[in-house]
């Protein structure tokens, strides 16, 4: 499943820089392997408008394809420029080389635009062969709108040779339990790690990173006292990166973040209130992509950040032996980790299902999942992909694999963005503006009321009451 929420185009451009330096080498290797035919495909394949290419005289059966028929699958995904480049020039040509009767028309759109495109296709009644890679949160909008195909008849076929990480398999089981069908399948998973300046830790006698919240607060004080630098970078600029981090903190304190005001939620904000005295002053600009201070000494610990920054720092010449990383400290109730990333889905009414299944199986195969890790810095959902990784990244993805063993998901409710906006406001009141400590429970209770009223006015009393009863919360399968 994908980084918990997607990047803006500007952030995606920044994120994509880490892989551009290897594209030329990779392309050369692929051309040698695939041969001249794939090379022609590589050079000629470009994104275009959504098309469903079939001969006018052939049937657009939902389940069968004539051996002589050339099918063009439209594949929507939301990737950075360099990720999209590798997907089009490295990954897709491998599939086309082994499936000469299937071509892939890659369309890169933001997560929100993919929703709009799928809605328009389904409403038109002329979907054609379409498959999407969508943010694991945004998929809730399509699911809620009844725009997705029930994949239950095809799940076993798609996953027959796929060794899903147990937590990923739990998501599929959860769908069957709650939605009475499978409407999406994990494609890429991602868990942010805690990063620290290992060189500084050694210098001041800290032999290992903090194991729990109590030790994190203790270490922050030690570092500040010895260096005069407030050591922690927190993603506090607002938006998806901030409320994603808050969600995990509240879960590790035993809370249901959607409710805002249960005892675990209150405990989390009280802890962050105390920890914030050691936040680097620039934390109000911290977001998915903050890492430079870890190298130049502006701060010494990043609360959570995606694994892709490893390749970014390495490409910029950082001495990676001075950078430490691990899943992070354990909370007072658990050490579970929020999974982000993307899922595979097929719009309702799509045709040529056999071809779509073949492409889905390809994307989930150990080979491609391993390429997600090596070339795109995306953790895999197929656990076979973690075997025999290159030595320079094996420890990084060992940490990712470890974190994925105790993982949860945010339920893909269609009102997640509204919840995030309210969470941002809470963060600003309590942490940024430093409201009186005694007012934390009151502020969180007001946020709960605001969310309840929104659901009551924009959905119905049943949804609002289910919300108040804690029906919606972190998913463990």
Coordinates of N, CA and C in Angstrom, one line a residue, residues 6-9 12 76-79 106-118 133-135 138 342:
X6 N 0.0 10.8 -0.8 CA 0.8 11.0 -1.9 C 1.4 12.4 -1.8
X7 N 2.6 12.6 -2.6 CA 3.3 13.8 -2.6 C 2.6 14.8 -3.6
X8 N 2.8 16.1 -3.3 CA 2.5 17.1 -4.3 C 3.4 16.9 -5.5
X9 N 3.1 17.5 -6.7 CA 4.0 17.3 -7.8 C 5.4 17.9 -7.5
X12 N 7.1 15.4 -5.3 CA 7.4 14.2 -6.1 C 8.6 14.5 -7.0
X76 N -3.3 3.5 -14.9 CA -3.1 4.7 -14.2 C -2.2 4.5 -12.9
X77 N -1.3 5.4 -12.7 CA -0.6 5.4 -11.4 C -0.1 6.8 -11.1
X78 N 0.3 7.0 -9.9 CA 0.7 8.3 -9.4 C 2.2 8.2 -8.9
X79 N 3.1 8.6 -9.8 CA 4.5 8.4 -9.5 C 5.3 9.7 -9.8
X106 N 0.6 3.7 -20.2 CA 0.8 4.3 -18.9 C 0.3 5.7 -18.8
X107 N -0.5 6.0 -17.8 CA -1.0 7.4 -17.6 C -0.7 7.8 -16.2
X108 N 0.1 8.8 -16.1 CA 0.5 9.3 -14.8 C -0.4 10.5 -14.3
X109 N -1.1 10.3 -13.2 CA -2.0 11.3 -12.7 C -1.9 11.3 -11.2
X110 N -2.3 12.4 -10.6 CA -2.3 12.5 -9.2 C -3.4 11.6 -8.6
X111 N -3.3 11.2 -7.4 CA -4.3 10.3 -6.8 C -5.7 10.8 -7.0
X112 N -5.9 12.1 -6.8 CA -7.2 12.7 -6.9 C -7.7 12.7 -8.3
X113 N -6.8 12.9 -9.3 CA -7.2 12.9 -10.7 C -7.5 11.5 -11.2
X114 N -6.8 10.5 -10.6 CA -7.2 9.1 -11.0 C -8.6 8.8 -10.6
X115 N -9.0 9.3 -9.4 CA -10.4 9.1 -8.9 C -11.4 9.7 -10.0
X116 N -11.1 10.9 -10.4 CA -12.0 11.6 -11.4 C -12.0 10.8 -12.7
X117 N -10.8 10.3 -13.2 CA -10.8 9.6 -14.4 C -11.6 8.3 -14.4
X118 N -11.4 7.6 -13.3 CA -12.2 6.3 -13.1 C -13.7 6.6 -13.0
X133 N -3.2 1.9 -10.1 CA -2.4 1.9 -8.9 C -2.8 3.1 -8.1
X134 N -3.4 3.0 -7.0 CA -4.0 4.2 -6.3 C -3.6 4.2 -4.8
X135 N -3.5 5.4 -4.3 CA -3.2 5.6 -2.9 C -4.1 4.8 -2.0
X138 N -6.9 7.1 -0.7 CA -7.8 7.7 -1.7 C -8.7 6.6 -2.3
X342 N 0.4 2.0 -2.0 CA -0.6 2.0 -3.1 C -1.2 0.6 -3.2

